[in-house]
Amino acid sequence: MNFLAHIFLSGTASEQLLIGNFIGDFVRGKQLQTYSPEVQAGVRLHRAIDSYTDHHPLVKQSAQRLKADYGKYAPVIVDVYYDHFLATHWHQYHPQQSLAQFAQSRYAIFQKHQALLPERVQYLLPYMISQDWLLNYQQLSAIDRALCRLAERATFDSGLERAIHNLEAEYSAFEQDFLTFFPDVQCFVSEQIALRAVVQ
């Protein structure tokens, strides 16, 4: 999953759990031990979500449509596509709060805990806020920009900058995969959080 999905799936119980889930891709090896137990739990939740997602048949089905054009980058592209569908169907998953309100509340939490963020995330955060990435995932133009940013960071010619065309060409198929998949990952995360509470 990409930024919006991880942030949403963190729930509202713990700001530090949210921070850990947000920075999960940027914490490596022994760095994890430098964080509080709650942030560590968020990082582990992030990794559990990624593992569950990568092995889910519907996500694999989405990735298979992209495999011929993008190879190993297909799952990365699916993550970005799925954030778009979460944003466009936001009212279905979070009717209590608009996506705009949700995004602003989470930006405020990230700024509040900025000292906990890895250096790279501290660099990205002002751009995320000023360009309102979370809200703008509703727009295909923002998805295109996100894919182009990923292409710039790829170590060789990934073709990611062209992946918006695949989304446009098979929009309904990717959308249906997401709509069927997302309740599954919500249940998985609820179980993970409940299990953690029992263990504690």
mmCIF file of C-alpha atoms in Angstrom:
data_model
loop_
_atom_site.group_PDB
_atom_site.id
_atom_site.type_symbol
_atom_site.label_atom_id
_atom_site.label_comp_id
_atom_site.label_asym_id
_atom_site.label_seq_id
_atom_site.Cartn_x
_atom_site.Cartn_y
_atom_site.Cartn_z
ATOM 1 C CA MET A 1 0.000 0.000 0.000
ATOM 2 C CA ASN A 2 1.024 3.608 -0.468
ATOM 3 C CA PHE A 3 0.937 6.649 1.863
ATOM 4 C CA LEU A 4 -2.820 7.257 2.073
ATOM 5 C CA ALA A 5 -3.761 3.633 2.714
ATOM 6 C CA HIS A 6 -1.125 3.158 5.428
ATOM 7 C CA ILE A 7 -2.140 6.385 7.143
ATOM 8 C CA PHE A 8 -5.843 5.490 6.987
ATOM 9 C CA LEU A 9 -5.323 1.932 8.208
ATOM 10 C CA SER A 10 -3.427 3.194 11.272
ATOM 11 C CA GLY A 11 -6.726 4.225 12.851
ATOM 12 C CA THR A 12 -7.000 6.875 15.540
ATOM 13 C CA ALA A 13 -5.925 5.115 18.738
ATOM 14 C CA SER A 14 -2.248 6.132 18.757
ATOM 15 C CA GLU A 15 -0.321 8.956 17.118
ATOM 16 C CA GLN A 16 2.962 7.076 17.548
ATOM 17 C CA LEU A 17 1.521 3.971 15.887
ATOM 18 C CA LEU A 18 0.494 6.240 13.001
ATOM 19 C CA ILE A 19 4.008 7.698 12.799
ATOM 20 C CA GLY A 20 5.524 4.213 12.658
ATOM 21 C CA ASN A 21 3.143 3.092 9.925
ATOM 22 C CA PHE A 22 3.850 6.306 7.998
ATOM 23 C CA ILE A 23 7.645 5.926 8.093
ATOM 24 C CA GLY A 24 7.757 2.147 7.698
ATOM 25 C CA ASP A 25 9.462 2.203 4.298
ATOM 26 C CA PHE A 26 12.212 4.491 5.571
ATOM 27 C CA VAL A 27 13.328 2.552 8.677
ATOM 28 C CA ARG A 28 16.110 0.044 8.071
ATOM 29 C CA GLY A 29 17.696 -2.647 10.231
ATOM 30 C CA LYS A 30 18.849 -1.556 13.680
ATOM 31 C CA GLN A 31 17.284 1.883 13.206
ATOM 32 C CA LEU A 32 14.024 0.338 14.408
ATOM 33 C CA GLN A 33 15.440 -0.099 17.911
ATOM 34 C CA THR A 34 15.980 3.654 18.271
ATOM 35 C CA TYR A 35 12.222 4.266 18.359
ATOM 36 C CA SER A 36 9.671 3.901 21.160
ATOM 37 C CA PRO A 37 7.773 0.578 21.392
ATOM 38 C CA GLU A 38 4.664 2.248 19.949
ATOM 39 C CA VAL A 39 6.489 3.603 16.886
ATOM 40 C CA GLN A 40 8.156 0.205 16.450
ATOM 41 C CA ALA A 41 4.700 -1.382 16.518
ATOM 42 C CA GLY A 42 3.624 1.003 13.766
ATOM 43 C CA VAL A 43 6.617 0.062 11.610
ATOM 44 C CA ARG A 44 5.848 -3.625 12.125
ATOM 45 C CA LEU A 45 2.208 -3.002 11.242
ATOM 46 C CA HIS A 46 3.365 -1.283 8.053
ATOM 47 C CA ARG A 47 5.436 -4.321 7.124
ATOM 48 C CA ALA A 48 2.596 -6.706 7.941
ATOM 49 C CA ILE A 49 0.223 -4.708 5.719
ATOM 50 C CA ASP A 50 2.737 -4.764 2.872
ATOM 51 C CA SER A 51 3.251 -8.508 3.181
ATOM 52 C CA TYR A 52 -0.472 -9.204 3.316
ATOM 53 C CA THR A 53 -1.087 -6.940 0.327
ATOM 54 C CA ASP A 54 1.719 -8.394 -1.783
ATOM 55 C CA HIS A 55 0.360 -11.924 -1.315
ATOM 56 C CA HIS A 56 -3.326 -11.142 -1.839
ATOM 57 C CA PRO A 57 -4.778 -12.731 -5.020
ATOM 58 C CA LEU A 58 -6.580 -9.561 -6.106
ATOM 59 C CA VAL A 59 -3.447 -7.437 -5.773
ATOM 60 C CA LYS A 60 -1.540 -10.048 -7.751
ATOM 61 C CA GLN A 61 -4.296 -9.891 -10.350
ATOM 62 C CA SER A 62 -3.859 -6.120 -10.632
ATOM 63 C CA ALA A 63 -0.080 -6.473 -10.856
ATOM 64 C CA GLN A 64 -0.356 -9.122 -13.539
ATOM 65 C CA ARG A 65 -1.969 -6.592 -15.880
ATOM 66 C CA LEU A 66 1.183 -4.473 -15.554
ATOM 67 C CA LYS A 67 3.833 -7.205 -15.483
ATOM 68 C CA ALA A 68 4.615 -7.230 -19.196
ATOM 69 C CA ASP A 69 5.266 -3.471 -19.276
ATOM 70 C CA TYR A 70 6.859 -2.863 -15.880
ATOM 71 C CA GLY A 71 8.200 -6.165 -14.523
ATOM 72 C CA LYS A 72 9.140 -5.996 -10.841
ATOM 73 C CA TYR A 73 7.719 -2.476 -10.559
ATOM 74 C CA ALA A 74 4.152 -3.691 -11.196
ATOM 75 C CA PRO A 75 3.288 -4.048 -7.464
ATOM 76 C CA VAL A 76 4.677 -0.568 -6.763
ATOM 77 C CA ILE A 77 2.379 0.883 -9.410
ATOM 78 C CA VAL A 78 -0.601 -0.997 -7.993
ATOM 79 C CA ASP A 79 0.079 0.589 -4.583
ATOM 80 C CA VAL A 80 -0.214 4.048 -6.131
ATOM 81 C CA TYR A 81 -3.330 3.125 -8.112
ATOM 82 C CA TYR A 82 -4.988 1.817 -4.957
ATOM 83 C CA ASP A 83 -4.364 5.087 -3.098
ATOM 84 C CA HIS A 84 -6.246 6.796 -5.935
ATOM 85 C CA PHE A 85 -9.223 4.494 -5.488
ATOM 86 C CA LEU A 86 -9.198 4.913 -1.716
ATOM 87 C CA ALA A 87 -9.264 8.681 -2.242
ATOM 88 C CA THR A 88 -12.059 8.582 -4.834
ATOM 89 C CA HIS A 89 -14.191 6.236 -2.698
ATOM 90 C CA TRP A 90 -13.247 7.907 0.585
ATOM 91 C CA HIS A 91 -16.840 8.468 1.773
ATOM 92 C CA GLN A 92 -17.403 4.697 1.637
ATOM 93 C CA TYR A 93 -14.593 3.995 4.111
ATOM 94 C CA HIS A 94 -14.594 7.098 6.303
ATOM 95 C CA PRO A 95 -18.026 8.776 6.205
ATOM 96 C CA GLN A 96 -17.387 10.658 9.468
ATOM 97 C CA GLN A 97 -14.704 12.929 8.007
ATOM 98 C CA SER A 98 -13.950 14.321 4.573
ATOM 99 C CA LEU A 99 -10.646 13.426 2.958
ATOM 100 C CA ALA A 100 -9.624 17.088 3.113
ATOM 101 C CA GLN A 101 -10.209 17.172 6.887
ATOM 102 C CA PHE A 102 -8.487 13.831 7.381
ATOM 103 C CA ALA A 103 -5.445 14.936 5.395
ATOM 104 C CA GLN A 104 -5.033 18.182 7.336
ATOM 105 C CA SER A 105 -5.365 16.399 10.689
ATOM 106 C CA ARG A 106 -2.681 13.876 9.741
ATOM 107 C CA TYR A 107 -0.314 16.544 8.405
ATOM 108 C CA ALA A 108 -0.634 18.279 11.781
ATOM 109 C CA ILE A 109 0.317 15.066 13.597
ATOM 110 C CA PHE A 110 3.347 14.560 11.355
ATOM 111 C CA GLN A 111 4.484 18.133 12.007
ATOM 112 C CA LYS A 112 3.951 17.676 15.754
ATOM 113 C CA HIS A 113 6.199 14.594 15.733
ATOM 114 C CA GLN A 114 8.628 15.829 13.084
ATOM 115 C CA ALA A 115 11.656 15.006 15.249
ATOM 116 C CA LEU A 116 10.731 11.310 15.018
ATOM 117 C CA LEU A 117 10.704 11.285 11.223
ATOM 118 C CA PRO A 118 13.714 9.929 9.318
ATOM 119 C CA GLU A 119 15.696 12.583 7.452
ATOM 120 C CA ARG A 120 14.241 11.652 4.071
ATOM 121 C CA VAL A 121 10.684 11.898 5.394
ATOM 122 C CA GLN A 122 11.467 15.280 6.965
ATOM 123 C CA TYR A 123 12.578 16.387 3.504
ATOM 124 C CA LEU A 124 9.418 15.034 1.826
ATOM 125 C CA LEU A 125 6.895 16.298 4.375
ATOM 126 C CA PRO A 126 6.790 19.989 3.326
ATOM 127 C CA TYR A 127 6.132 18.931 -0.279
ATOM 128 C CA MET A 128 3.461 16.468 0.842
ATOM 129 C CA ILE A 129 1.713 19.231 2.787
ATOM 130 C CA SER A 130 2.108 22.117 0.338
ATOM 131 C CA GLN A 131 0.954 19.962 -2.594
ATOM 132 C CA ASP A 132 -1.664 18.183 -0.444
ATOM 133 C CA TRP A 133 -0.726 14.741 -1.727
ATOM 134 C CA LEU A 134 -3.323 12.866 0.323
ATOM 135 C CA LEU A 135 -6.285 14.883 -0.954
ATOM 136 C CA ASN A 136 -4.981 15.153 -4.485
ATOM 137 C CA TYR A 137 -4.693 11.398 -4.928
ATOM 138 C CA GLN A 138 -8.290 11.810 -6.105
ATOM 139 C CA GLN A 139 -6.928 13.400 -9.285
ATOM 140 C CA LEU A 140 -5.316 11.361 -12.056
ATOM 141 C CA SER A 141 -2.873 14.220 -12.606
ATOM 142 C CA ALA A 142 -1.585 13.739 -9.035
ATOM 143 C CA ILE A 143 -1.244 9.992 -9.582
ATOM 144 C CA ASP A 144 0.737 10.755 -12.717
ATOM 145 C CA ARG A 145 3.074 13.018 -10.719
ATOM 146 C CA ALA A 146 3.498 10.374 -8.016
ATOM 147 C CA LEU A 147 4.454 7.778 -10.620
ATOM 148 C CA CYS A 148 6.900 10.207 -12.224
ATOM 149 C CA ARG A 149 8.531 10.839 -8.825
ATOM 150 C CA LEU A 150 8.981 7.091 -8.422
ATOM 151 C CA ALA A 151 10.473 6.887 -11.902
ATOM 152 C CA GLU A 152 13.054 9.510 -10.972
ATOM 153 C CA ARG A 153 14.162 7.426 -7.972
ATOM 154 C CA ALA A 154 14.368 4.136 -9.903
ATOM 155 C CA THR A 155 17.896 2.864 -10.502
ATOM 156 C CA PHE A 156 17.271 2.237 -14.210
ATOM 157 C CA ASP A 157 14.626 2.912 -16.866
ATOM 158 C CA SER A 158 11.505 1.620 -15.130
ATOM 159 C CA GLY A 159 8.899 3.165 -17.417
ATOM 160 C CA LEU A 160 6.929 4.222 -14.349
ATOM 161 C CA GLU A 161 6.299 7.632 -15.869
ATOM 162 C CA ARG A 162 4.080 5.917 -18.466
ATOM 163 C CA ALA A 163 2.008 3.902 -15.997
ATOM 164 C CA ILE A 164 -0.832 6.441 -15.832
ATOM 165 C CA HIS A 165 -1.847 5.246 -19.303
ATOM 166 C CA ASN A 166 -2.376 1.697 -18.051
ATOM 167 C CA LEU A 167 -4.643 3.006 -15.314
ATOM 168 C CA GLU A 168 -6.661 5.040 -17.793
ATOM 169 C CA ALA A 169 -6.948 2.106 -20.204
ATOM 170 C CA GLU A 170 -8.170 -0.423 -17.604
ATOM 171 C CA TYR A 171 -9.587 1.872 -14.958
ATOM 172 C CA SER A 172 -12.710 -0.166 -14.147
ATOM 173 C CA ALA A 173 -10.782 -3.432 -13.784
ATOM 174 C CA PHE A 174 -8.257 -1.925 -11.346
ATOM 175 C CA GLU A 175 -11.056 -0.176 -9.471
ATOM 176 C CA GLN A 176 -13.009 -3.403 -9.010
ATOM 177 C CA ASP A 177 -9.895 -5.211 -7.757
ATOM 178 C CA PHE A 178 -9.416 -2.478 -5.162
ATOM 179 C CA LEU A 179 -13.047 -2.369 -4.032
ATOM 180 C CA THR A 180 -13.055 -6.123 -3.474
ATOM 181 C CA PHE A 181 -9.622 -6.199 -1.841
ATOM 182 C CA PHE A 182 -9.802 -3.261 0.562
ATOM 183 C CA PRO A 183 -12.328 -4.716 3.050
ATOM 184 C CA ASP A 184 -9.993 -7.712 3.362
ATOM 185 C CA VAL A 185 -7.007 -5.598 4.347
ATOM 186 C CA GLN A 186 -9.178 -3.607 6.761
ATOM 187 C CA CYS A 187 -10.144 -6.849 8.509
ATOM 188 C CA PHE A 188 -6.523 -7.974 8.560
ATOM 189 C CA VAL A 189 -5.366 -4.733 10.180
ATOM 190 C CA SER A 190 -8.173 -4.831 12.746
ATOM 191 C CA GLU A 191 -7.060 -8.336 13.715
ATOM 192 C CA GLN A 192 -3.423 -7.254 13.948
ATOM 193 C CA ILE A 193 -4.249 -4.290 16.188
ATOM 194 C CA ALA A 194 -6.567 -6.385 18.366
ATOM 195 C CA LEU A 195 -3.912 -9.089 18.721
ATOM 196 C CA ARG A 196 -1.348 -6.507 19.745
ATOM 197 C CA ALA A 197 -3.703 -5.138 22.403
ATOM 198 C CA VAL A 198 -4.220 -8.644 23.807
ATOM 199 C CA VAL A 199 -0.470 -9.305 23.876
ATOM 200 C CA GLN A 200 0.182 -6.057 25.716
#
